[in-house]
mmCIF file of N, CA and C in Angstrom:
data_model
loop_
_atom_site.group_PDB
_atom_site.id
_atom_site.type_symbol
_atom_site.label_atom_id
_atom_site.label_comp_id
_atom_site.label_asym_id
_atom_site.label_seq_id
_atom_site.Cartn_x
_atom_site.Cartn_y
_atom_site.Cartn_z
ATOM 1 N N UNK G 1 38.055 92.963 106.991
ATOM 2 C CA UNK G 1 39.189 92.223 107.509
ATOM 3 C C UNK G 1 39.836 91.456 106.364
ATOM 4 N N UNK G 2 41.041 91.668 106.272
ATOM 5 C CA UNK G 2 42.193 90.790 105.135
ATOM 6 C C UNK G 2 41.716 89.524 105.533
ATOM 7 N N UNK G 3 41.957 88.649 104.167
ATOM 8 C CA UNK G 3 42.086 87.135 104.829
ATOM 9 C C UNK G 3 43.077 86.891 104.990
ATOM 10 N N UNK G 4 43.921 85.797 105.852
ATOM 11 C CA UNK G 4 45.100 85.169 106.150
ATOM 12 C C UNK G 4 45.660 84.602 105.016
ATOM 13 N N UNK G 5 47.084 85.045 104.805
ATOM 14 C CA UNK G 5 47.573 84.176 104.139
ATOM 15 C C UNK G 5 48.452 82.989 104.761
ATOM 16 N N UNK G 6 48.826 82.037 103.833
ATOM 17 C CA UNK G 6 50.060 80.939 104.250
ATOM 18 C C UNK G 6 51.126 81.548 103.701
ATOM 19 N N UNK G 7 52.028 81.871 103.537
ATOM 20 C CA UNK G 7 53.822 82.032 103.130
ATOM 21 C C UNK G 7 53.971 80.547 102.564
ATOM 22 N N UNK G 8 54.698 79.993 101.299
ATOM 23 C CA UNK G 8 54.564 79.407 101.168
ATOM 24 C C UNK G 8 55.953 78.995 99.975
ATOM 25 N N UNK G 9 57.079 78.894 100.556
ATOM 26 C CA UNK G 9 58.345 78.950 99.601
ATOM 27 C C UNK G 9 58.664 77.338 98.842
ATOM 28 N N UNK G 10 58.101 77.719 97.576
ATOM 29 C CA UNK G 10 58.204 76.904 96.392
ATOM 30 C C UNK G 10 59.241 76.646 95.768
ATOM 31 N N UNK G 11 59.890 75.398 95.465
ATOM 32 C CA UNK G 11 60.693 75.134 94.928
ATOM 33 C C UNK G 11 60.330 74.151 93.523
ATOM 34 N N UNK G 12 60.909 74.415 92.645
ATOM 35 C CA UNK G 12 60.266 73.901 91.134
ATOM 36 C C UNK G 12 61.556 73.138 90.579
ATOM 37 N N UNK G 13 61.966 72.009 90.361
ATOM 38 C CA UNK G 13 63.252 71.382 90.038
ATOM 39 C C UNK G 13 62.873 70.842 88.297
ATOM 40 N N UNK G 14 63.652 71.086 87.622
ATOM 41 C CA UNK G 14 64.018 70.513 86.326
ATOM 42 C C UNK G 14 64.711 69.880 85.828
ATOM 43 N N UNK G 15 63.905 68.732 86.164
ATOM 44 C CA UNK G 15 65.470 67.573 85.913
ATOM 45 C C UNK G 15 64.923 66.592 84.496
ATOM 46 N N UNK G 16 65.126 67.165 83.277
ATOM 47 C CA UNK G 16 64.119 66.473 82.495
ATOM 48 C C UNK G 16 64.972 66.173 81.296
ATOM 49 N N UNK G 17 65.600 67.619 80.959
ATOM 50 C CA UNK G 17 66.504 67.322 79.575
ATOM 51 C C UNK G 17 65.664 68.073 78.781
ATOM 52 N N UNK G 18 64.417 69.076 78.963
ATOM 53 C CA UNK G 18 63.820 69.770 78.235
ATOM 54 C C UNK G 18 63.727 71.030 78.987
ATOM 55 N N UNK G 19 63.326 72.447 78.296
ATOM 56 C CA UNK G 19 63.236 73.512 78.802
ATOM 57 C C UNK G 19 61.562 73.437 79.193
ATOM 58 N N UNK G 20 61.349 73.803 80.440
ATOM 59 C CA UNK G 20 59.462 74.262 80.762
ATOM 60 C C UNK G 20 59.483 75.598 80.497
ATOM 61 N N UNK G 21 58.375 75.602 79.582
ATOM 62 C CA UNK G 21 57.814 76.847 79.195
ATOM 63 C C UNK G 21 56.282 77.176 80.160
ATOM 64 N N UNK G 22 56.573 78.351 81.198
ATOM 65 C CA UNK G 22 55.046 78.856 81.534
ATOM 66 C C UNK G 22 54.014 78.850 80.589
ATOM 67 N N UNK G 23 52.873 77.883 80.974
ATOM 68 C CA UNK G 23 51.658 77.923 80.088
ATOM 69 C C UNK G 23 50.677 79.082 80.866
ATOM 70 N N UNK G 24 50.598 78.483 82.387
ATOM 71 C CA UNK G 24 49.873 79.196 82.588
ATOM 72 C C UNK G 24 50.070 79.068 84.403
ATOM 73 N N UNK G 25 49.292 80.037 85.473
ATOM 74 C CA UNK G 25 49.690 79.877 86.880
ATOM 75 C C UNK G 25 49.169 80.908 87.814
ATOM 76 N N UNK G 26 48.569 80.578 88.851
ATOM 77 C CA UNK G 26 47.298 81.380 89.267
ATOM 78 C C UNK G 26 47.963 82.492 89.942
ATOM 79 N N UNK G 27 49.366 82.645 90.088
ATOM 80 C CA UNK G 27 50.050 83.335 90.634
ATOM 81 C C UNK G 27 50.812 84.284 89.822
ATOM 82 N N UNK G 28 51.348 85.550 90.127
ATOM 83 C CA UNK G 28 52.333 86.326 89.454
ATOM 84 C C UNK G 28 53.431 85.649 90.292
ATOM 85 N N UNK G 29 54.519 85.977 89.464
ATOM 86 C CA UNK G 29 56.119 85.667 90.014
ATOM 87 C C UNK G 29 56.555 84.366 90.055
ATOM 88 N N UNK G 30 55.746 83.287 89.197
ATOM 89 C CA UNK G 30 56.001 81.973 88.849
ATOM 90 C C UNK G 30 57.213 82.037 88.051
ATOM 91 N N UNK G 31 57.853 81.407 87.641
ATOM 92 C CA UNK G 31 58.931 81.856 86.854
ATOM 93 C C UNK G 31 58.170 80.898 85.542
ATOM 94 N N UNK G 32 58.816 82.146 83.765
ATOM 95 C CA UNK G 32 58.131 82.136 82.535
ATOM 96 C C UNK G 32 59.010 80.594 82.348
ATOM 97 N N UNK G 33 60.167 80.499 82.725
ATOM 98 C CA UNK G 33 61.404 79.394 81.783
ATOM 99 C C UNK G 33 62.351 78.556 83.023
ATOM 100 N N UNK G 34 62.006 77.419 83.621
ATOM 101 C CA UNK G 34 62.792 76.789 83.705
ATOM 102 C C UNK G 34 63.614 75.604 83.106
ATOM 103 N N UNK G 35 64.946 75.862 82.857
ATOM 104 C CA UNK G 35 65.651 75.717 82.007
ATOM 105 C C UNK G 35 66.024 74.134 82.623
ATOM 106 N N UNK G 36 66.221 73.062 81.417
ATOM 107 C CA UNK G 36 66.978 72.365 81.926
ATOM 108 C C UNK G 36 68.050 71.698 83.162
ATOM 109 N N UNK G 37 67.804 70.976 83.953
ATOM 110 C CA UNK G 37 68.546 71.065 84.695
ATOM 111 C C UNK G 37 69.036 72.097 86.462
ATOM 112 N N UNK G 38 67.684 73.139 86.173
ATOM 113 C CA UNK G 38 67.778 74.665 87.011
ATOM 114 C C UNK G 38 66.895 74.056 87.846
ATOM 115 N N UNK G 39 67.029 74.400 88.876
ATOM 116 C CA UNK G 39 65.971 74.875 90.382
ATOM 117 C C UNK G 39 65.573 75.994 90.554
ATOM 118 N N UNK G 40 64.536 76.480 90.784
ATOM 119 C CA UNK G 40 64.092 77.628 91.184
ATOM 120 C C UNK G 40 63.352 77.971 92.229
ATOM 121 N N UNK G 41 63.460 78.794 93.338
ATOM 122 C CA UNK G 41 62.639 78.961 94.500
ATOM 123 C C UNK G 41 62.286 80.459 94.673
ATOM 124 N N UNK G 42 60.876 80.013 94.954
ATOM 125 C CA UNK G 42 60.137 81.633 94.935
ATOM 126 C C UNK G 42 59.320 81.720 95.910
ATOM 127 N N UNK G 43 58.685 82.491 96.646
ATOM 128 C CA UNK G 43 57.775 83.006 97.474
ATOM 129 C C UNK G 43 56.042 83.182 97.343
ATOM 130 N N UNK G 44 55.394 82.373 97.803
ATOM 131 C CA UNK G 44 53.999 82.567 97.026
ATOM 132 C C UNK G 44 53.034 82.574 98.713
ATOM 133 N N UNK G 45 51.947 83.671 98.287
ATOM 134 C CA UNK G 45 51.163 84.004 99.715
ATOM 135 C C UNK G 45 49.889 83.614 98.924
ATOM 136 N N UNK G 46 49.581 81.937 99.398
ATOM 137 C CA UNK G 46 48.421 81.396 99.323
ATOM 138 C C UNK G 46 47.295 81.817 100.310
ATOM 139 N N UNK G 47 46.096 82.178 100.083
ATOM 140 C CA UNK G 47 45.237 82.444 100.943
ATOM 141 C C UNK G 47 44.708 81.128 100.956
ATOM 142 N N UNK G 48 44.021 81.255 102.689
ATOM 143 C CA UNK G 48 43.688 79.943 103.043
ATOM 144 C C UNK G 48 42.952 78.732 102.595
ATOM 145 N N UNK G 49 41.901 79.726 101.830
ATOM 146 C CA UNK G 49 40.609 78.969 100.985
ATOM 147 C C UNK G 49 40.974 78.822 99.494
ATOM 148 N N UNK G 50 42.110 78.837 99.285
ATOM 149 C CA UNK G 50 42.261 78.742 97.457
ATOM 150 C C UNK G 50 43.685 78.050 97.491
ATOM 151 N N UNK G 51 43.923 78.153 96.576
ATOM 152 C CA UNK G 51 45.408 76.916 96.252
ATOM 153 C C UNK G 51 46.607 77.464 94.925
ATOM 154 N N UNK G 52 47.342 77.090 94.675
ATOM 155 C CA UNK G 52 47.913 77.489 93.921
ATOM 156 C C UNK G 52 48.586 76.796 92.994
ATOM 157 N N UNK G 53 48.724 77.401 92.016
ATOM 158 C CA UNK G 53 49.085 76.142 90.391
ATOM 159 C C UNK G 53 49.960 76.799 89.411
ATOM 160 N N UNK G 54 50.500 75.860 88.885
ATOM 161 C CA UNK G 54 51.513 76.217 87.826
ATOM 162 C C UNK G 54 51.210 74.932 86.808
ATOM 163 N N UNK G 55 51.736 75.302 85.565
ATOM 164 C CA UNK G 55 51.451 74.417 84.204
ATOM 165 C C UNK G 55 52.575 74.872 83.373
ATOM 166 N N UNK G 56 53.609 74.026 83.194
ATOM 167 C CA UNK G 56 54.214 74.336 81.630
ATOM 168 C C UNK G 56 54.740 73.354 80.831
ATOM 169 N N UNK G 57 55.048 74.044 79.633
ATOM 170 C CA UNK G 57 55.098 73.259 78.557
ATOM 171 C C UNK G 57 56.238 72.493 78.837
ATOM 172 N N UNK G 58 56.460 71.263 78.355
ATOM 173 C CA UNK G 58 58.134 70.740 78.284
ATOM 174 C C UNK G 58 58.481 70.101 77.118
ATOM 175 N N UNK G 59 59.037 71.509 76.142
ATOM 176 C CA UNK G 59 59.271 71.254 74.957
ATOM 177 C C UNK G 59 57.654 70.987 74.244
ATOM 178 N N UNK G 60 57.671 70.131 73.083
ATOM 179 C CA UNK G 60 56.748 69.579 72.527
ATOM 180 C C UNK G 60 55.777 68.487 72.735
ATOM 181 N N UNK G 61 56.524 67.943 74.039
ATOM 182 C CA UNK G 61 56.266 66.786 73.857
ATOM 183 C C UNK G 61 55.113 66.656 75.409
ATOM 184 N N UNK G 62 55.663 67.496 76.806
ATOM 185 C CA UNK G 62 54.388 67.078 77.728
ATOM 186 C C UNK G 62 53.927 68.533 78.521
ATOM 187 N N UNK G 63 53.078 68.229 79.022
ATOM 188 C CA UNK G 63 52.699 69.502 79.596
ATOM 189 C C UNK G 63 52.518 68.887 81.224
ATOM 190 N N UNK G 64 52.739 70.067 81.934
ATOM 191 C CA UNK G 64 53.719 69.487 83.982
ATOM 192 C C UNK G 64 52.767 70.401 84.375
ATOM 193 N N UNK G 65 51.602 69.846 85.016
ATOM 194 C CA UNK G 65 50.718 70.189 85.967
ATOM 195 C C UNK G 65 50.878 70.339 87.212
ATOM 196 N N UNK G 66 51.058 71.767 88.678
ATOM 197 C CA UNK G 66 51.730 71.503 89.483
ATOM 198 C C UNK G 66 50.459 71.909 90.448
ATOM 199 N N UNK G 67 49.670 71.240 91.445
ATOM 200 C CA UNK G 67 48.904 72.666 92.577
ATOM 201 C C UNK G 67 49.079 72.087 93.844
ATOM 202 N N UNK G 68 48.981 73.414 94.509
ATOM 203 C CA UNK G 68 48.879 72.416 96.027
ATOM 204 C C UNK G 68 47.849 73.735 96.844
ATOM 205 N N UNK G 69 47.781 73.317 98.119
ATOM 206 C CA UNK G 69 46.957 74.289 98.527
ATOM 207 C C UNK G 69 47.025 74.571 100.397
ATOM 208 N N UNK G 70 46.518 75.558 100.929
ATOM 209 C CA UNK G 70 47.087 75.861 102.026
ATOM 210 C C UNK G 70 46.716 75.294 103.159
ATOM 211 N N UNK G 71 46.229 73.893 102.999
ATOM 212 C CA UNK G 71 45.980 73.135 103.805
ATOM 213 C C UNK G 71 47.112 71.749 103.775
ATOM 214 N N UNK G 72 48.144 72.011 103.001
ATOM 215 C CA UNK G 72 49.074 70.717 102.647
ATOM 216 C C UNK G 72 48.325 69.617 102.143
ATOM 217 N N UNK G 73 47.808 69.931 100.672
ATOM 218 C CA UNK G 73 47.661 69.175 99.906
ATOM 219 C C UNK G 73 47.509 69.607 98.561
ATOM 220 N N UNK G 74 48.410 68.276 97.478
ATOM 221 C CA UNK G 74 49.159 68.583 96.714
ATOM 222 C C UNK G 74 48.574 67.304 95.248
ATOM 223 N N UNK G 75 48.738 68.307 94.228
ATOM 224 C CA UNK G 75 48.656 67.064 92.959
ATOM 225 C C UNK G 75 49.298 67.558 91.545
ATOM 226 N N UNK G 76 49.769 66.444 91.281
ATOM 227 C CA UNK G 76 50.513 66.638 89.834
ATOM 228 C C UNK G 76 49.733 65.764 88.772
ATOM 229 N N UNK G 77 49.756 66.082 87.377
ATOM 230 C CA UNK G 77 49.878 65.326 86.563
ATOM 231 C C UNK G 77 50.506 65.699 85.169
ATOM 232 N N UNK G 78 50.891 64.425 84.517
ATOM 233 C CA UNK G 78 52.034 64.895 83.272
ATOM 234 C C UNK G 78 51.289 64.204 81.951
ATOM 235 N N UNK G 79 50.670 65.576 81.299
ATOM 236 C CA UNK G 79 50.141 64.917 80.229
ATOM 237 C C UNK G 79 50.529 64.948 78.991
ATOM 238 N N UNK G 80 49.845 64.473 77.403
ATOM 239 C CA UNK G 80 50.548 64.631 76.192
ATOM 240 C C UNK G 80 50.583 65.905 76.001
ATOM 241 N N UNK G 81 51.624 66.285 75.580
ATOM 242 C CA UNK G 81 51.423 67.959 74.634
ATOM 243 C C UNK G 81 50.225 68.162 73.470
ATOM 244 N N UNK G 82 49.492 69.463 74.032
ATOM 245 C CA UNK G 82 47.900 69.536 73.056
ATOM 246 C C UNK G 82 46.860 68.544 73.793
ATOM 247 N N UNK G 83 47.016 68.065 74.939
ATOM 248 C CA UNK G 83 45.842 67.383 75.764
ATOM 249 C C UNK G 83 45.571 68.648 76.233
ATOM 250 N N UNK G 84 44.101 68.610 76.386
ATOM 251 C CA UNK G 84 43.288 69.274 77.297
ATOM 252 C C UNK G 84 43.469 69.443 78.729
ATOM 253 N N UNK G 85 43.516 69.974 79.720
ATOM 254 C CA UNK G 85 43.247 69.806 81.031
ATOM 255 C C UNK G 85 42.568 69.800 81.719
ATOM 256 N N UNK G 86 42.092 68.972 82.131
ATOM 257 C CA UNK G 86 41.197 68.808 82.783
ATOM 258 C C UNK G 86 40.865 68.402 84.269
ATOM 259 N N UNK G 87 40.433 70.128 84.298
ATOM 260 C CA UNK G 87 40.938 70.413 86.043
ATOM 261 C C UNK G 87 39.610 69.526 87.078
ATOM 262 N N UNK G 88 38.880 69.080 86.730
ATOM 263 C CA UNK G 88 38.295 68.185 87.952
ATOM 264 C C UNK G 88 39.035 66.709 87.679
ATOM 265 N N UNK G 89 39.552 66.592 87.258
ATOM 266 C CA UNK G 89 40.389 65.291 86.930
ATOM 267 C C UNK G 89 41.733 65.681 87.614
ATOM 268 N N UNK G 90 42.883 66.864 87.217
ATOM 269 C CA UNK G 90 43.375 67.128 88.258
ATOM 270 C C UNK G 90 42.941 67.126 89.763
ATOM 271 N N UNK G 91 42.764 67.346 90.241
ATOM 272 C CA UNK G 91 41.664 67.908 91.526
ATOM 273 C C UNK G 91 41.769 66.411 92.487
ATOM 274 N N UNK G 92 40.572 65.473 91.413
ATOM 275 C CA UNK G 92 40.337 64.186 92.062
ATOM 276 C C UNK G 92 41.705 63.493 92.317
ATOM 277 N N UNK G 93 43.273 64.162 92.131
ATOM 278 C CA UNK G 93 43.742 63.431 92.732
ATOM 279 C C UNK G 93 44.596 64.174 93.842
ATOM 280 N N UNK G 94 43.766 65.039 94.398
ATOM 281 C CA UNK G 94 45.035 65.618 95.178
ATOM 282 C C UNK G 94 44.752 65.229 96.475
ATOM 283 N N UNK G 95 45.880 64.927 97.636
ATOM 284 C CA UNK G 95 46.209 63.916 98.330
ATOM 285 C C UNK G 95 46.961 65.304 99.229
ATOM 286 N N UNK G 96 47.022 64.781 100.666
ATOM 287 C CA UNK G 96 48.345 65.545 102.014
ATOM 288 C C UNK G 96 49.481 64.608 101.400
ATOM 289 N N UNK G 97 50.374 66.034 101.610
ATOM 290 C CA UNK G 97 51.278 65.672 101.908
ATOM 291 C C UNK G 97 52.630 65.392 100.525
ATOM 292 N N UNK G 98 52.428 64.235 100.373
ATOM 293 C CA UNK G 98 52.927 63.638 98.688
ATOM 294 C C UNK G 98 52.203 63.383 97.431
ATOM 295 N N UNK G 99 52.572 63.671 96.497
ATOM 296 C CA UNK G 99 52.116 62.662 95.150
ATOM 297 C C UNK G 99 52.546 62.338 93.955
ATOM 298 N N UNK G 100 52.884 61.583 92.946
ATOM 299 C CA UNK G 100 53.790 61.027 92.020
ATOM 300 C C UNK G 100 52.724 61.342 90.668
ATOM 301 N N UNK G 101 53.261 61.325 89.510
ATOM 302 C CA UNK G 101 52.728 60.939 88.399
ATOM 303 C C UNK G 101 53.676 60.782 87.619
ATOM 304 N N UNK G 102 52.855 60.285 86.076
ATOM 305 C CA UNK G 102 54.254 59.836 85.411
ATOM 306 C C UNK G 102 53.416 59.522 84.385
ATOM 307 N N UNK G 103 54.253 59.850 82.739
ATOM 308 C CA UNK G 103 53.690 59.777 81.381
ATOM 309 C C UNK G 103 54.816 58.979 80.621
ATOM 310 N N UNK G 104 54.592 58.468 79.857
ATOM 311 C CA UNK G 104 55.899 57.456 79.202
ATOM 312 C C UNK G 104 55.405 58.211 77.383
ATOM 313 N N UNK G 105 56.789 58.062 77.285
ATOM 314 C CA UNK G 105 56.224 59.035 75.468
ATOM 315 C C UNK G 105 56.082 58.185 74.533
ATOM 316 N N UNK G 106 55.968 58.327 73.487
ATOM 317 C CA UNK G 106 55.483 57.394 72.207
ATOM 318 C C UNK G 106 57.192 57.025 71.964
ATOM 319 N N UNK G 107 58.182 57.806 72.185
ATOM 320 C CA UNK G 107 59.578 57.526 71.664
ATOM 321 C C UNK G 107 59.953 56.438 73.002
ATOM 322 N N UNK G 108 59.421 56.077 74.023
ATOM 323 C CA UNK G 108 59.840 55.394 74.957
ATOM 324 C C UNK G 108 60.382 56.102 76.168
ATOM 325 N N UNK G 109 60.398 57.403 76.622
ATOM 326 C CA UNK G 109 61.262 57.993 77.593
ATOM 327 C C UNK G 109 60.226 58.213 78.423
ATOM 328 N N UNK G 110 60.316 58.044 79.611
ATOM 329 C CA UNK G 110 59.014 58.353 80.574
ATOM 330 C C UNK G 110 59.538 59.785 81.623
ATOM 331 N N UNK G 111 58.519 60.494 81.937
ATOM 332 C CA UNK G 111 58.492 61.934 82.706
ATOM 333 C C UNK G 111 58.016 61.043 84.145
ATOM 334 N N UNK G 112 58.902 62.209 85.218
ATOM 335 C CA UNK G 112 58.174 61.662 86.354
ATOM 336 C C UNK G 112 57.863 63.047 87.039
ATOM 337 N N UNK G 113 57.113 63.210 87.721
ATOM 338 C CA UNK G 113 56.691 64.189 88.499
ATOM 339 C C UNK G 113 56.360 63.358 90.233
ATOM 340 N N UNK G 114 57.168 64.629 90.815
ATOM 341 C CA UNK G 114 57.285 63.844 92.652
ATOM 342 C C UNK G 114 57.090 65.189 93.626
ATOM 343 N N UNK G 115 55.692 65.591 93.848
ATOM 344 C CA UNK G 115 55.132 66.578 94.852
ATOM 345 C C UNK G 115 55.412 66.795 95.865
ATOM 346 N N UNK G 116 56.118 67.243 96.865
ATOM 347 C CA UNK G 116 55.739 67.183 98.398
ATOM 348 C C UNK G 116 55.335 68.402 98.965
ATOM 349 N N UNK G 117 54.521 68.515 99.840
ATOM 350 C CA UNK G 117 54.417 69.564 100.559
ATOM 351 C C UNK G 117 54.433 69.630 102.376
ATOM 352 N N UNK G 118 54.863 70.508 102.901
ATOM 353 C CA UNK G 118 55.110 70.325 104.319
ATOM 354 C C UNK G 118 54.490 71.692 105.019
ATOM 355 N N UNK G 119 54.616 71.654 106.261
ATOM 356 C CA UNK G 119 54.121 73.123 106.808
ATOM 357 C C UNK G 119 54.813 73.026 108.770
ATOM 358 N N UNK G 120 55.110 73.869 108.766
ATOM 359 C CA UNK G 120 55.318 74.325 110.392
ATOM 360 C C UNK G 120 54.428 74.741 111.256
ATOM 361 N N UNK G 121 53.050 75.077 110.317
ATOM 362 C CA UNK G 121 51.636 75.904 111.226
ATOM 363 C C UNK G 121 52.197 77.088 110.907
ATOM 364 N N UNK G 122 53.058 77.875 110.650
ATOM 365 C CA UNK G 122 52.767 79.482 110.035
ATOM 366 C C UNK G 122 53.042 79.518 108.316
ATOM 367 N N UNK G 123 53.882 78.513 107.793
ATOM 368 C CA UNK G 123 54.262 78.598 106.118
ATOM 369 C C UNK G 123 54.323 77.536 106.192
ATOM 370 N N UNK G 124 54.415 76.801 104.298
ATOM 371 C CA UNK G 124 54.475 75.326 104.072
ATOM 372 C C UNK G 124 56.095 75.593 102.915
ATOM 373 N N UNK G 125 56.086 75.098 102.198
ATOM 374 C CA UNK G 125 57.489 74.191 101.781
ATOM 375 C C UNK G 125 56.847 73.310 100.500
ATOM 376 N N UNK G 126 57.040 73.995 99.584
ATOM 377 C CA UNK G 126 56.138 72.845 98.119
ATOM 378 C C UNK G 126 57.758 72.232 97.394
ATOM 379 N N UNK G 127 57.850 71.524 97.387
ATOM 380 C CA UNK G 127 59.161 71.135 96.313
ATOM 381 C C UNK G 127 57.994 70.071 95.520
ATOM 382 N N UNK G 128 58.508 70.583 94.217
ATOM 383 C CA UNK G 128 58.082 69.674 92.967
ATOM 384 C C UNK G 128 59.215 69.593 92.145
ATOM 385 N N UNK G 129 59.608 68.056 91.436
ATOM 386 C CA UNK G 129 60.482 68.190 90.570
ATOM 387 C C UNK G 129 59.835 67.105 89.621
ATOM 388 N N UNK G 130 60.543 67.497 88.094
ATOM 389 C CA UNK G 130 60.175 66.509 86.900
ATOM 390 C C UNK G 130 61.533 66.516 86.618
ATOM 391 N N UNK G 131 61.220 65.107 85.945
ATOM 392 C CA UNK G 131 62.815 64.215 85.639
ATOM 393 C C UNK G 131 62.254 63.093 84.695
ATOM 394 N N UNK G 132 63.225 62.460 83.672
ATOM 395 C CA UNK G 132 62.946 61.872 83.030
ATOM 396 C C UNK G 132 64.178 60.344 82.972
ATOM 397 N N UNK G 133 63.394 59.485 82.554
ATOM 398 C CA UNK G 133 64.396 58.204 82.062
ATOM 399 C C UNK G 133 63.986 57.512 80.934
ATOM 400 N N UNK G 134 64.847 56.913 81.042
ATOM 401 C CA UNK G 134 64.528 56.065 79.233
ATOM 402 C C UNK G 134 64.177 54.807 79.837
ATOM 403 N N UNK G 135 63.006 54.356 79.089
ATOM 404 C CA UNK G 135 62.321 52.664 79.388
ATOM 405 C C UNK G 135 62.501 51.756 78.953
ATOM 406 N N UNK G 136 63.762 52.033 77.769
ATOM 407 C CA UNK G 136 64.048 50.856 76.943
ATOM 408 C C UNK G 136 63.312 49.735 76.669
#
């Protein structure tokens, strides 16, 4: 017997002022480059017992941790560029529903990352977006 999947239409927003480069993503059909400024929405069939993730680069400077999983729950984090990841540290923070993170750079500009995930009982709805401001 197949296992069940969730349907699960992802939306990935880039609101940063840098290009994300795919590092890495447990899925095919993640998209390799979101560009500055672009939205992108794609189709992903999470099975029930596993979750799904995306990671990319942004520029030089951070790397955008994205997962959520088919129970509507979701975690981000935004770390230095060349940090390690460290996925039980991801993990311990994933939460229903919403979740925020946020890295401030050595030049002063801080990244924000803002998770949500939703579901109807047959598919869920992931919007993640990163965006940046200056902290003067």
């Amino acid at each position: 017997m197949a296992t069940p999947t969730t349907p699960t239409t992802v939306t990935l927003s880039n609101q940063s002022g840098d290009t994300a480069m795919l590092v890495s993503s447990t899925y095919q059909g993640v998209p390799n480059v979101i560009k500055s400024f672009q939205t992108i929405l794609f189709q992903q069939n999470t099975s029930l017992n596993t979750f799904g993730s995306a990671m990319y680069a942004m520029g030089n400077i951070a790397t955008w941790v994205v997962v959520w999983t088919a129970n509507n729950q979701v975690a981000t984090s935004i770390l230095p560029a060349g940090t390690n990841v460290i996925w039980e540290e991801i993990w311990s923070t994933i939460r229903p529903d919403k979740v925020e993170s946020s890295y401030t750079t050595s030049y002063g500009w801080e990244y924000n990352s803002e998770v949500q995930i939703s579901s109807n009982g047959d598919a869920q709805t992931l919007t993640a977006k990163i965006s940046t401001i200056p902290t003067n």
